[in-house]
Amino acid sequence: MKYLEEYRNADLVHKILDEIHRITTRPWTIMEICGGQTHSILRHGLDQLLPPQITLVHGPGCPVCVTPLELIDKAIAIASRPEVIFCSYGDMLRVPGSEKDLFRVKAEGGDVRVVYSPLDAVKIAQQNPDRMVVFFAIGFETTAPPNAMAVYQAKQMGLENFAVLVSHVTVPPAIVAILESPYNQVQGFLAAGHVCTVMGYWEYEPLAERYHVPIVVTGFEPLDIARGVLKVIRQLEEGRAEVENAYARSVRREGNQAAQRIIREVFEPCDRNWRGIGLIPKSGYRLREPYAFYDAERRFADLHEIVTQESPLCIAGEVLQGHKKPPDCPAFGTTCTPRTPLGAPMVSAEGACAAYYRYGRHHPPSSQNPS
Amino acid sequence: MCLGVPGKIVEVWDNAFMRMGKVDFGGVTREVSLAYVPEAQVGDYVIVHVGFAISVLNEEEAQETLALLAEMGQLEEELGIGAEGGADEVPGGIP
Ligand code: SF4
């Protein structure tokens, strides 16, 4: 497949890794923001091929992981109503709420449906005029344009039996929160290629300058990631802190204007709670007033009294901010496994705990046995 | 959800709301919205997320990235490392 195989070319990746080995003189800690990149790194063993001085820590870029518990519990309460058809991306179904997950709601007779695209949910609403269809609109900037389009289209069609439960988050405020944490160890970032495909990377330029931190826009294949790491290490070794684009086949500085237009039309920035991390100012989107009719939180306003209860064992917040790695969690691989997840990062296809479990990184890096 | 993979547009049409396309992901085809890539044509490669194309891949830039191979080869020559041999000897984790 074009644009895929050539970016998995092992010889080429090894050449870049050799160059990284050659230029690295000191310990450096780099964070990849995106959970998709975390999985690619572990799947291809890049973490084990880098010089031992380089530590990759994993960022908060897993939409399923950071969706706050109170919204999962709201989703569960809404999905349990007999008049509701609840539509969600598949990953959300097994994310533990305070008492149960959406999968359990489905098993108990709730009409919970997995959709591939938010437009599928709109279609279901059209086909079921006597039911209320609620779509769980989660995600980063990448899924914001599709989710915005679903709401926009529903309004154009005058669909009344459709609403979205919005839990949108955005990357730049999270980078600021990570850098301003007193526990921060991150010295350079791999920025998420597809978030930047939508938003561009101009927003990162003042951050690189203000915090003196290199930020390299990076794709998802082994070659892309190796190249992103090389560019960050080069900057760190030379004392530079700039934004570079290592994913130019998809990303332009200004991003995708058409996609940004619909985000601005439908959403506005708001403060957002990140699961395990807490409130980050202006780090999310909510529906603008003209689209408030489609806001499931308003349509189901009686749900506001939900009390949430997080597993006391889960250290997902520290994992998501790069302070700790999954094997540092006492529950990892014992009480918390993909079959019995205690926290969202063990569920999601983009969660760091699931990636460590799946690719056999069961011990902290110092004592890691290659498997 | 965020692992958008590249696919090739094999068909384009308009529905009541937007431009749509059929995209081939190495044998599996899906209907996707082309609302955010108005410039996309049949034969273009696009990155797709949850049913929407978010970018048309830029052939020139892709070639430039791959030309890195040559660039790195040159570098190795300068350093006196065998341009071909060296890389193969590194123990691998990459398939
Ligand atoms: S291993 Fe499980 S309990 Fe521990 S941080 Fe990850 S998701 Fe939470």
Short mmCIF file of C-alpha atoms and ligand atoms in Angstrom, two decimals:
data_model
loop_
_atom_site.label_atom_id
_atom_site.label_comp_id
_atom_site.label_asym_id
_atom_site.label_seq_id
_atom_site.Cartn_x
_atom_site.Cartn_y
_atom_site.Cartn_z
CA MET A 1 0.00 0.00 0.00
CA LYS A 2 1.41 3.33 -1.05
CA TYR A 3 2.39 5.77 1.72
CA LEU A 4 2.53 2.87 4.16
CA GLU A 5 5.11 0.22 3.31
CA GLU A 6 7.85 2.67 2.40
CA TYR A 7 7.48 4.23 5.85
CA ARG A 8 7.99 0.83 7.47
CA ASN A 9 11.24 0.15 5.60
CA ALA A 10 13.46 -1.42 8.25
CA ASP A 11 16.77 -0.47 6.61
CA LEU A 12 15.76 3.13 6.48
CA VAL A 13 14.56 3.14 10.08
CA HIS A 14 17.82 1.56 11.20
CA LYS A 15 19.81 4.22 9.43
CA ILE A 16 17.95 6.88 11.35
CA LEU A 17 18.38 4.95 14.59
CA ASP A 18 22.15 4.74 13.90
CA GLU A 19 22.24 8.48 13.50
CA ILE A 20 20.32 8.96 16.76
CA HIS A 21 22.87 6.71 18.51
CA ARG A 22 25.72 8.70 16.96
CA ILE A 23 24.54 12.13 18.06
CA THR A 24 23.15 11.36 21.52
CA THR A 25 25.60 12.44 24.23
CA ARG A 26 23.34 12.95 27.26
CA PRO A 27 20.10 11.64 28.78
CA TRP A 28 16.95 13.14 27.27
CA THR A 29 13.26 12.62 27.97
CA ILE A 30 10.84 12.97 25.08
CA MET A 31 7.07 12.69 25.15
CA GLU A 32 4.96 11.51 22.25
CA ILE A 33 1.59 13.19 22.73
CA CYS A 34 -0.51 10.77 20.75
CA GLY A 35 -1.60 7.33 21.94
CA GLY A 36 -1.51 6.09 18.35
CA GLN A 37 2.19 6.89 18.30
CA THR A 38 2.67 5.12 21.67
CA HIS A 39 1.24 1.96 20.15
CA SER A 40 3.36 2.27 17.02
CA ILE A 41 6.53 2.75 19.14
CA LEU A 42 5.88 -0.35 21.25
CA ARG A 43 4.59 -2.46 18.39
CA HIS A 44 7.73 -1.88 16.33
CA GLY A 45 10.04 -2.04 19.33
CA LEU A 46 11.42 1.45 18.76
CA ASP A 47 11.63 2.04 22.52
CA GLN A 48 14.11 -0.83 22.78
CA LEU A 49 16.20 0.27 19.80
CA LEU A 50 16.86 3.82 20.95
CA PRO A 51 20.02 4.68 22.91
CA PRO A 52 19.55 3.92 26.62
CA GLN A 53 19.95 7.63 27.43
CA ILE A 54 16.69 8.41 25.63
CA THR A 55 13.50 7.92 27.60
CA LEU A 56 10.19 8.05 25.77
CA VAL A 57 7.30 8.95 28.05
CA HIS A 58 3.74 8.69 26.87
CA GLY A 59 1.37 11.58 26.69
CA PRO A 60 -2.31 12.26 27.27
CA GLY A 61 -3.30 11.86 23.61
CA CYS A 62 -5.75 9.03 24.10
CA PRO A 63 -9.26 10.48 23.82
CA VAL A 64 -10.85 7.48 25.49
CA CYS A 65 -8.44 7.74 28.44
CA VAL A 66 -8.99 11.40 29.22
CA THR A 67 -12.79 11.49 28.89
CA PRO A 68 -13.79 12.40 32.45
CA LEU A 69 -15.45 9.86 34.67
CA GLU A 70 -18.48 12.09 35.27
CA LEU A 71 -19.19 12.07 31.51
CA ILE A 72 -18.80 8.29 31.31
CA ASP A 73 -21.30 8.03 34.17
CA LYS A 74 -23.62 10.46 32.38
CA ALA A 75 -23.29 8.39 29.22
CA ILE A 76 -24.20 5.28 31.20
CA ALA A 77 -27.22 6.99 32.76
CA ILE A 78 -28.44 8.26 29.39
CA ALA A 79 -27.82 4.95 27.63
CA SER A 80 -29.87 3.15 30.30
CA ARG A 81 -33.02 5.06 29.39
CA PRO A 82 -35.56 3.03 27.40
CA GLU A 83 -36.27 5.81 24.88
CA VAL A 84 -32.59 6.27 24.00
CA ILE A 85 -30.40 4.76 21.30
CA PHE A 86 -26.88 5.50 22.50
CA CYS A 87 -24.19 5.61 19.80
CA SER A 88 -20.48 5.54 20.52
CA TYR A 89 -17.09 4.68 19.08
CA GLY A 90 -16.37 1.07 20.06
CA ASP A 91 -13.52 1.82 22.45
CA MET A 92 -15.77 3.65 24.89
CA LEU A 93 -17.94 0.64 25.66
CA ARG A 94 -15.49 -1.04 28.03
CA VAL A 95 -14.23 2.10 29.77
CA PRO A 96 -15.09 1.67 33.44
CA GLY A 97 -17.53 4.17 34.91
CA SER A 98 -18.02 4.46 38.66
CA GLU A 99 -20.19 1.35 38.78
CA LYS A 100 -20.29 -0.23 35.36
CA ASP A 101 -19.43 0.32 31.71
CA LEU A 102 -21.55 0.87 28.60
CA PHE A 103 -21.06 -2.74 27.62
CA ARG A 104 -22.85 -3.76 30.77
CA VAL A 105 -25.68 -1.34 29.97
CA LYS A 106 -26.02 -3.09 26.61
CA ALA A 107 -26.01 -6.52 28.28
CA GLU A 108 -28.76 -5.29 30.60
CA GLY A 109 -30.93 -4.42 27.61
CA GLY A 110 -29.90 -0.83 26.83
CA ASP A 111 -29.81 0.07 23.15
CA VAL A 112 -26.10 0.86 22.82
CA ARG A 113 -24.68 0.85 19.29
CA VAL A 114 -21.13 1.09 18.05
CA VAL A 115 -20.73 3.47 15.12
CA TYR A 116 -17.73 4.06 12.90
CA SER A 117 -18.58 7.66 12.06
CA PRO A 118 -20.77 10.30 13.75
CA LEU A 119 -22.76 10.47 10.49
CA ASP A 120 -23.88 6.90 11.18
CA ALA A 121 -25.53 8.20 14.36
CA VAL A 122 -27.31 10.91 12.37
CA LYS A 123 -28.57 8.23 9.99
CA ILE A 124 -29.86 6.14 12.90
CA ALA A 125 -31.76 9.20 14.19
CA GLN A 126 -33.36 9.69 10.77
CA GLN A 127 -34.41 6.04 10.67
CA ASN A 128 -35.82 6.05 14.22
CA PRO A 129 -37.92 9.22 14.55
CA ASP A 130 -39.71 7.94 17.67
CA ARG A 131 -36.46 7.30 19.59
CA MET A 132 -33.90 9.73 21.00
CA VAL A 133 -30.45 9.15 19.48
CA VAL A 134 -27.47 10.33 21.55
CA PHE A 135 -23.91 10.27 20.17
CA PHE A 136 -20.91 10.30 22.52
CA ALA A 137 -18.76 13.00 20.86
CA ILE A 138 -15.33 12.45 22.35
CA GLY A 139 -11.89 13.13 20.97
CA PHE A 140 -9.14 15.58 20.18
CA GLU A 141 -9.00 18.12 17.36
CA THR A 142 -8.92 15.27 14.82
CA THR A 143 -12.45 14.07 15.52
CA ALA A 144 -13.85 17.57 16.15
CA PRO A 145 -14.61 18.33 12.46
CA PRO A 146 -16.52 15.05 11.93
CA ASN A 147 -18.42 15.47 15.18
CA ALA A 148 -19.15 19.12 14.37
CA MET A 149 -20.47 18.06 10.96
CA ALA A 150 -22.91 15.61 12.55
CA VAL A 151 -24.42 18.42 14.65
CA TYR A 152 -24.36 20.87 11.74
CA GLN A 153 -26.13 18.36 9.50
CA ALA A 154 -28.71 17.48 12.15
CA LYS A 155 -29.56 21.19 12.42
CA GLN A 156 -29.79 21.58 8.63
CA MET A 157 -32.17 18.63 8.50
CA GLY A 158 -34.19 19.86 11.47
CA LEU A 159 -33.63 16.53 13.24
CA GLU A 160 -35.16 16.81 16.70
CA ASN A 161 -34.38 13.36 18.09
CA PHE A 162 -30.61 13.75 17.99
CA ALA A 163 -28.15 15.03 20.62
CA VAL A 164 -24.44 14.77 21.36
CA LEU A 165 -22.69 14.27 24.67
CA VAL A 166 -19.60 16.39 24.06
CA SER A 167 -16.24 15.65 25.65
CA HIS A 168 -13.80 17.34 23.30
CA VAL A 169 -10.25 18.16 24.35
CA THR A 170 -7.42 20.06 22.69
CA VAL A 171 -3.66 19.47 22.76
CA PRO A 172 -1.89 22.84 23.26
CA PRO A 173 -3.37 23.55 26.74
CA ALA A 174 -2.38 20.01 27.79
CA ILE A 175 1.22 20.65 26.71
CA VAL A 176 1.22 23.80 28.85
CA ALA A 177 -0.19 21.85 31.83
CA ILE A 178 2.51 19.18 31.44
CA LEU A 179 5.32 21.74 31.15
CA GLU A 180 4.09 23.73 34.13
CA SER A 181 3.79 20.71 36.41
CA PRO A 182 6.47 20.70 39.16
CA TYR A 183 7.04 17.01 38.33
CA ASN A 184 7.67 17.60 34.66
CA GLN A 185 10.59 15.71 33.11
CA VAL A 186 9.72 16.22 29.46
CA GLN A 187 12.37 18.06 27.43
CA GLY A 188 10.98 17.62 23.92
CA PHE A 189 7.70 16.68 22.26
CA LEU A 190 6.59 14.65 19.29
CA ALA A 191 3.40 16.48 18.30
CA ALA A 192 0.52 14.38 16.97
CA GLY A 193 0.52 14.34 13.19
CA HIS A 194 -3.21 14.10 12.65
CA VAL A 195 -4.17 16.70 15.23
CA CYS A 196 -1.77 19.02 13.37
CA THR A 197 -3.21 17.95 10.03
CA VAL A 198 -6.44 19.59 11.18
CA MET A 199 -5.13 22.50 13.29
CA GLY A 200 -1.70 23.17 11.78
CA TYR A 201 1.27 23.81 14.05
CA TRP A 202 1.42 27.59 14.37
CA GLU A 203 -0.15 27.30 17.84
CA TYR A 204 2.92 25.39 19.03
CA GLU A 205 5.45 28.03 18.00
CA PRO A 206 4.93 30.33 21.01
CA LEU A 207 5.07 27.27 23.31
CA ALA A 208 8.42 26.11 21.92
CA GLU A 209 9.77 29.57 22.46
CA ARG A 210 8.28 30.34 25.87
CA TYR A 211 9.24 26.99 27.44
CA HIS A 212 12.36 26.48 25.35
CA VAL A 213 11.23 23.04 24.27
CA PRO A 214 11.60 21.42 20.84
CA ILE A 215 8.30 20.28 19.30
CA VAL A 216 8.41 18.10 16.18
CA VAL A 217 5.23 17.25 14.27
CA THR A 218 5.45 13.50 13.68
CA GLY A 219 3.55 10.82 11.77
CA PHE A 220 2.69 7.29 12.83
CA GLU A 221 4.87 4.85 10.90
CA PRO A 222 8.23 3.67 12.31
CA LEU A 223 10.16 5.83 9.88
CA ASP A 224 8.12 8.90 10.82
CA ILE A 225 8.61 8.34 14.53
CA ALA A 226 12.35 7.61 14.25
CA ARG A 227 12.72 10.77 12.20
CA GLY A 228 10.73 12.78 14.75
CA VAL A 229 12.97 11.53 17.57
CA LEU A 230 16.09 12.33 15.53
CA LYS A 231 14.91 15.89 14.96
CA VAL A 232 14.09 16.43 18.64
CA ILE A 233 17.46 14.99 19.76
CA ARG A 234 19.32 17.14 17.24
CA GLN A 235 17.63 20.24 18.64
CA LEU A 236 18.27 19.22 22.24
CA GLU A 237 21.93 18.43 21.60
CA GLU A 238 22.37 21.75 19.81
CA GLY A 239 20.41 23.72 22.40
CA ARG A 240 17.69 24.75 19.94
CA ALA A 241 13.95 24.83 20.69
CA GLU A 242 11.87 25.12 17.53
CA VAL A 243 8.78 23.68 15.91
CA GLU A 244 9.68 21.39 13.01
CA ASN A 245 7.39 19.48 10.69
CA ALA A 246 8.47 15.87 10.11
CA TYR A 247 5.09 14.91 8.62
CA ALA A 248 4.90 17.34 5.74
CA ARG A 249 3.10 14.89 3.45
CA SER A 250 -0.02 15.51 5.54
CA VAL A 251 0.56 18.60 7.70
CA ARG A 252 0.71 22.25 6.65
CA ARG A 253 1.54 25.07 9.06
CA GLU A 254 -1.96 26.55 8.87
CA GLY A 255 -3.72 23.16 8.96
CA ASN A 256 -6.97 22.27 7.22
CA GLN A 257 -8.96 25.49 6.90
CA ALA A 258 -12.26 23.89 5.89
CA ALA A 259 -12.14 21.62 8.93
CA GLN A 260 -11.26 24.50 11.25
CA ARG A 261 -14.16 26.54 9.89
CA ILE A 262 -16.75 23.98 10.93
CA ILE A 263 -15.12 23.56 14.36
CA ARG A 264 -15.47 27.34 14.87
CA GLU A 265 -19.03 27.30 13.57
CA VAL A 266 -20.27 24.61 15.94
CA PHE A 267 -17.91 24.62 18.95
CA GLU A 268 -16.38 27.19 21.30
CA PRO A 269 -13.48 26.73 23.74
CA CYS A 270 -14.29 25.79 27.34
CA ASP A 271 -12.54 24.56 30.47
CA ARG A 272 -12.42 20.78 30.55
CA ASN A 273 -11.78 18.14 33.15
CA TRP A 274 -9.32 15.47 31.97
CA ARG A 275 -9.74 12.08 33.56
CA GLY A 276 -6.95 11.48 36.07
CA ILE A 277 -5.37 14.87 35.39
CA GLY A 278 -8.00 17.37 36.46
CA LEU A 279 -9.25 20.66 35.11
CA ILE A 280 -7.20 22.31 32.37
CA PRO A 281 -8.38 25.83 31.48
CA LYS A 282 -9.66 26.36 27.93
CA SER A 283 -8.69 22.82 26.97
CA GLY A 284 -11.94 21.66 25.43
CA TYR A 285 -14.81 22.43 23.11
CA ARG A 286 -18.51 22.74 23.89
CA LEU A 287 -21.41 23.48 21.57
CA ARG A 288 -22.05 27.12 20.74
CA GLU A 289 -25.38 28.61 21.75
CA PRO A 290 -27.08 28.23 18.31
CA TYR A 291 -26.41 24.48 18.57
CA ALA A 292 -27.29 24.13 22.28
CA PHE A 293 -30.48 22.26 21.34
CA TYR A 294 -28.23 19.32 20.41
CA ASP A 295 -26.42 19.27 23.76
CA ALA A 296 -27.28 16.00 25.53
CA GLU A 297 -26.26 17.48 28.89
CA ARG A 298 -29.01 20.09 28.48
CA ARG A 299 -31.55 17.66 27.07
CA PHE A 300 -30.98 15.35 30.04
CA ALA A 301 -30.49 18.12 32.59
CA ASP A 302 -31.86 15.97 35.42
CA LEU A 303 -28.65 13.92 35.41
CA HIS A 304 -26.47 16.52 37.07
CA GLU A 305 -26.37 14.89 40.51
CA ILE A 306 -24.04 12.05 39.51
CA VAL A 307 -21.42 11.14 42.13
CA THR A 308 -18.27 9.62 40.68
CA GLN A 309 -15.94 7.06 42.18
CA GLU A 310 -12.53 6.37 40.60
CA SER A 311 -10.64 3.13 41.35
CA PRO A 312 -8.23 3.99 44.18
CA LEU A 313 -5.52 1.81 42.60
CA CYS A 314 -5.40 3.49 39.20
CA ILE A 315 -2.53 5.92 38.57
CA ALA A 316 -3.70 6.79 35.05
CA GLY A 317 -3.31 10.52 35.69
CA GLU A 318 0.40 10.15 36.33
CA VAL A 319 0.81 7.84 33.35
CA LEU A 320 -1.03 10.29 31.09
CA GLN A 321 1.24 13.16 32.13
CA GLY A 322 4.43 11.18 31.65
CA HIS A 323 5.37 11.11 35.36
CA LYS A 324 5.10 7.32 35.50
CA LYS A 325 4.98 4.38 33.14
CA PRO A 326 2.33 1.66 33.17
CA PRO A 327 4.52 -1.01 34.87
CA ASP A 328 4.99 1.45 37.76
CA CYS A 329 1.32 0.87 38.60
CA PRO A 330 0.86 -1.89 41.20
CA ALA A 331 -2.32 -3.04 39.48
CA PHE A 332 -0.71 -3.33 36.03
CA GLY A 333 -1.00 -6.87 34.68
CA THR A 334 -2.31 -8.19 37.99
CA THR A 335 -5.71 -6.84 38.92
CA CYS A 336 -5.78 -4.57 35.88
CA THR A 337 -5.64 -6.30 32.49
CA PRO A 338 -7.41 -5.65 29.18
CA ARG A 339 -10.07 -8.18 30.25
CA THR A 340 -10.51 -6.61 33.69
CA PRO A 341 -9.55 -2.96 33.22
CA LEU A 342 -9.50 -0.69 36.27
CA GLY A 343 -8.68 2.41 34.27
CA ALA A 344 -9.29 3.71 30.76
CA PRO A 345 -5.65 3.43 29.56
CA MET A 346 -5.98 -0.36 29.83
CA VAL A 347 -9.06 -0.35 27.58
CA SER A 348 -8.45 1.93 24.71
CA ALA A 349 -6.67 0.94 21.51
CA GLU A 350 -4.60 4.06 22.14
CA GLY A 351 -4.05 3.65 25.87
CA ALA A 352 -0.47 3.32 27.13
CA CYS A 353 -1.32 0.57 29.66
CA ALA A 354 -2.99 -1.54 26.96
CA ALA A 355 0.04 -1.05 24.69
CA TYR A 356 2.50 -2.10 27.40
CA TYR A 357 0.39 -5.14 28.18
CA ARG A 358 -0.11 -6.13 24.57
CA TYR A 359 3.53 -5.79 23.55
CA GLY A 360 4.95 -7.45 26.63
CA ARG A 361 6.60 -4.50 28.41
CA HIS A 362 5.72 -5.90 31.80
CA HIS A 363 8.63 -4.46 33.75
CA PRO A 364 10.03 -0.97 34.20
CA PRO A 365 12.62 -0.28 31.47
CA SER A 366 15.61 -0.86 33.77
CA SER A 367 14.64 -4.49 34.39
CA GLN A 368 12.98 -5.07 31.04
CA ASN A 369 13.26 -8.52 29.53
CA PRO A 370 12.93 -8.50 25.78
CA SER A 371 9.94 -10.64 24.92
CA MET B 1 -9.72 6.11 16.43
CA CYS B 2 -6.82 8.43 15.77
CA LEU B 3 -4.81 6.02 13.66
CA GLY B 4 -5.90 7.45 10.35
CA VAL B 5 -4.43 5.35 7.57
CA PRO B 6 -3.93 6.45 3.97
CA GLY B 7 -6.36 5.21 1.37
CA LYS B 8 -6.86 5.87 -2.34
CA ILE B 9 -9.96 7.61 -3.67
CA VAL B 10 -11.56 5.42 -6.35
CA GLU B 11 -14.87 7.22 -6.83
CA VAL B 12 -16.34 10.66 -6.08
CA TRP B 13 -19.97 11.87 -5.95
CA ASP B 14 -22.17 14.46 -4.27
CA ASN B 15 -24.97 13.69 -1.83
CA ALA B 16 -27.50 16.19 -0.49
CA PHE B 17 -25.02 17.66 1.97
CA MET B 18 -21.46 17.15 0.81
CA ARG B 19 -18.97 15.58 -1.50
CA MET B 20 -18.47 11.90 -0.82
CA GLY B 21 -15.93 9.40 -2.03
CA LYS B 22 -15.19 5.70 -2.06
CA VAL B 23 -11.74 5.08 -0.59
CA ASP B 24 -9.72 1.91 -1.01
CA PHE B 25 -7.59 0.89 1.97
CA GLY B 26 -5.53 -1.88 0.43
CA GLY B 27 -8.54 -3.88 -0.72
CA VAL B 28 -11.14 -2.77 1.83
CA THR B 29 -13.31 0.10 0.61
CA ARG B 30 -15.30 2.60 2.63
CA GLU B 31 -17.55 5.53 1.90
CA VAL B 32 -16.03 8.69 3.31
CA SER B 33 -16.95 12.35 3.42
CA LEU B 34 -14.72 14.62 1.34
CA ALA B 35 -16.19 17.77 2.93
CA TYR B 36 -12.81 18.84 4.30
CA VAL B 37 -10.73 18.06 1.23
CA PRO B 38 -12.53 19.97 -1.55
CA GLU B 39 -9.47 19.61 -3.78
CA ALA B 40 -9.39 15.79 -3.63
CA GLN B 41 -9.71 13.85 -6.89
CA VAL B 42 -9.98 10.21 -7.90
CA GLY B 43 -6.49 8.69 -7.56
CA ASP B 44 -5.45 10.91 -4.63
CA TYR B 45 -4.40 9.39 -1.33
CA VAL B 46 -6.20 10.71 1.74
CA ILE B 47 -5.93 10.26 5.51
CA VAL B 48 -9.33 9.28 6.92
CA HIS B 49 -10.63 9.67 10.46
CA VAL B 50 -14.04 8.41 11.58
CA GLY B 51 -15.45 8.59 8.07
CA PHE B 52 -13.95 11.94 7.02
CA ALA B 53 -10.89 12.59 4.88
CA ILE B 54 -8.78 15.18 6.71
CA SER B 55 -5.91 15.59 4.25
CA VAL B 56 -4.75 14.80 0.76
CA LEU B 57 -1.22 13.39 0.95
CA ASN B 58 1.34 15.50 -0.80
CA GLU B 59 3.34 13.38 -3.25
CA GLU B 60 6.25 15.82 -3.44
CA GLU B 61 6.65 15.98 0.31
CA ALA B 62 6.40 12.21 0.53
CA GLN B 63 9.20 11.84 -2.00
CA GLU B 64 11.26 14.35 -0.10
CA THR B 65 10.92 12.35 3.10
CA LEU B 66 11.99 9.23 1.29
CA ALA B 67 14.91 11.10 -0.23
CA LEU B 68 16.14 11.16 3.34
CA LEU B 69 17.50 7.72 2.57
CA ALA B 70 19.94 9.24 0.13
CA GLU B 71 20.72 12.03 2.54
CA MET B 72 21.49 9.61 5.36
CA GLY B 73 23.49 7.46 2.92
CA GLN B 74 25.67 10.44 2.10
CA LEU B 75 26.13 11.12 5.75
CA GLU B 76 27.34 7.61 6.31
CA GLU B 77 29.77 7.93 3.43
CA GLU B 78 31.16 11.06 4.99
CA LEU B 79 31.61 9.18 8.23
CA GLY B 80 33.22 6.27 6.39
CA ILE B 81 30.50 3.76 7.30
CA GLY B 82 29.39 1.32 4.57
CA ALA B 83 26.22 2.87 3.16
CA GLU B 84 24.49 -0.46 2.62
CA GLY B 85 26.05 -2.98 4.99
CA GLY B 86 25.95 -1.12 8.29
CA ALA B 87 22.24 -0.91 8.72
CA ASP B 88 21.58 -4.61 8.20
CA GLU B 89 23.79 -5.61 11.08
CA VAL B 90 21.77 -3.78 13.69
CA PRO B 91 19.66 -6.28 15.63
CA GLY B 92 16.08 -5.59 14.76
CA GLY B 93 12.71 -5.22 16.38
CA ILE B 94 11.17 -3.79 13.28
CA PRO B 95 9.36 -6.22 11.04
S1 SF4 C 1 -2.49 -0.39 34.74
FE1 SF4 C 1 -4.72 -0.15 35.03
S2 SF4 C 1 -4.95 0.63 37.12
FE2 SF4 C 1 -2.80 0.97 36.53
S3 SF4 C 1 -2.73 3.04 35.64
FE3 SF4 C 1 -3.06 1.64 33.92
S4 SF4 C 1 -5.31 1.58 33.71
FE4 SF4 C 1 -4.91 2.44 35.78
#
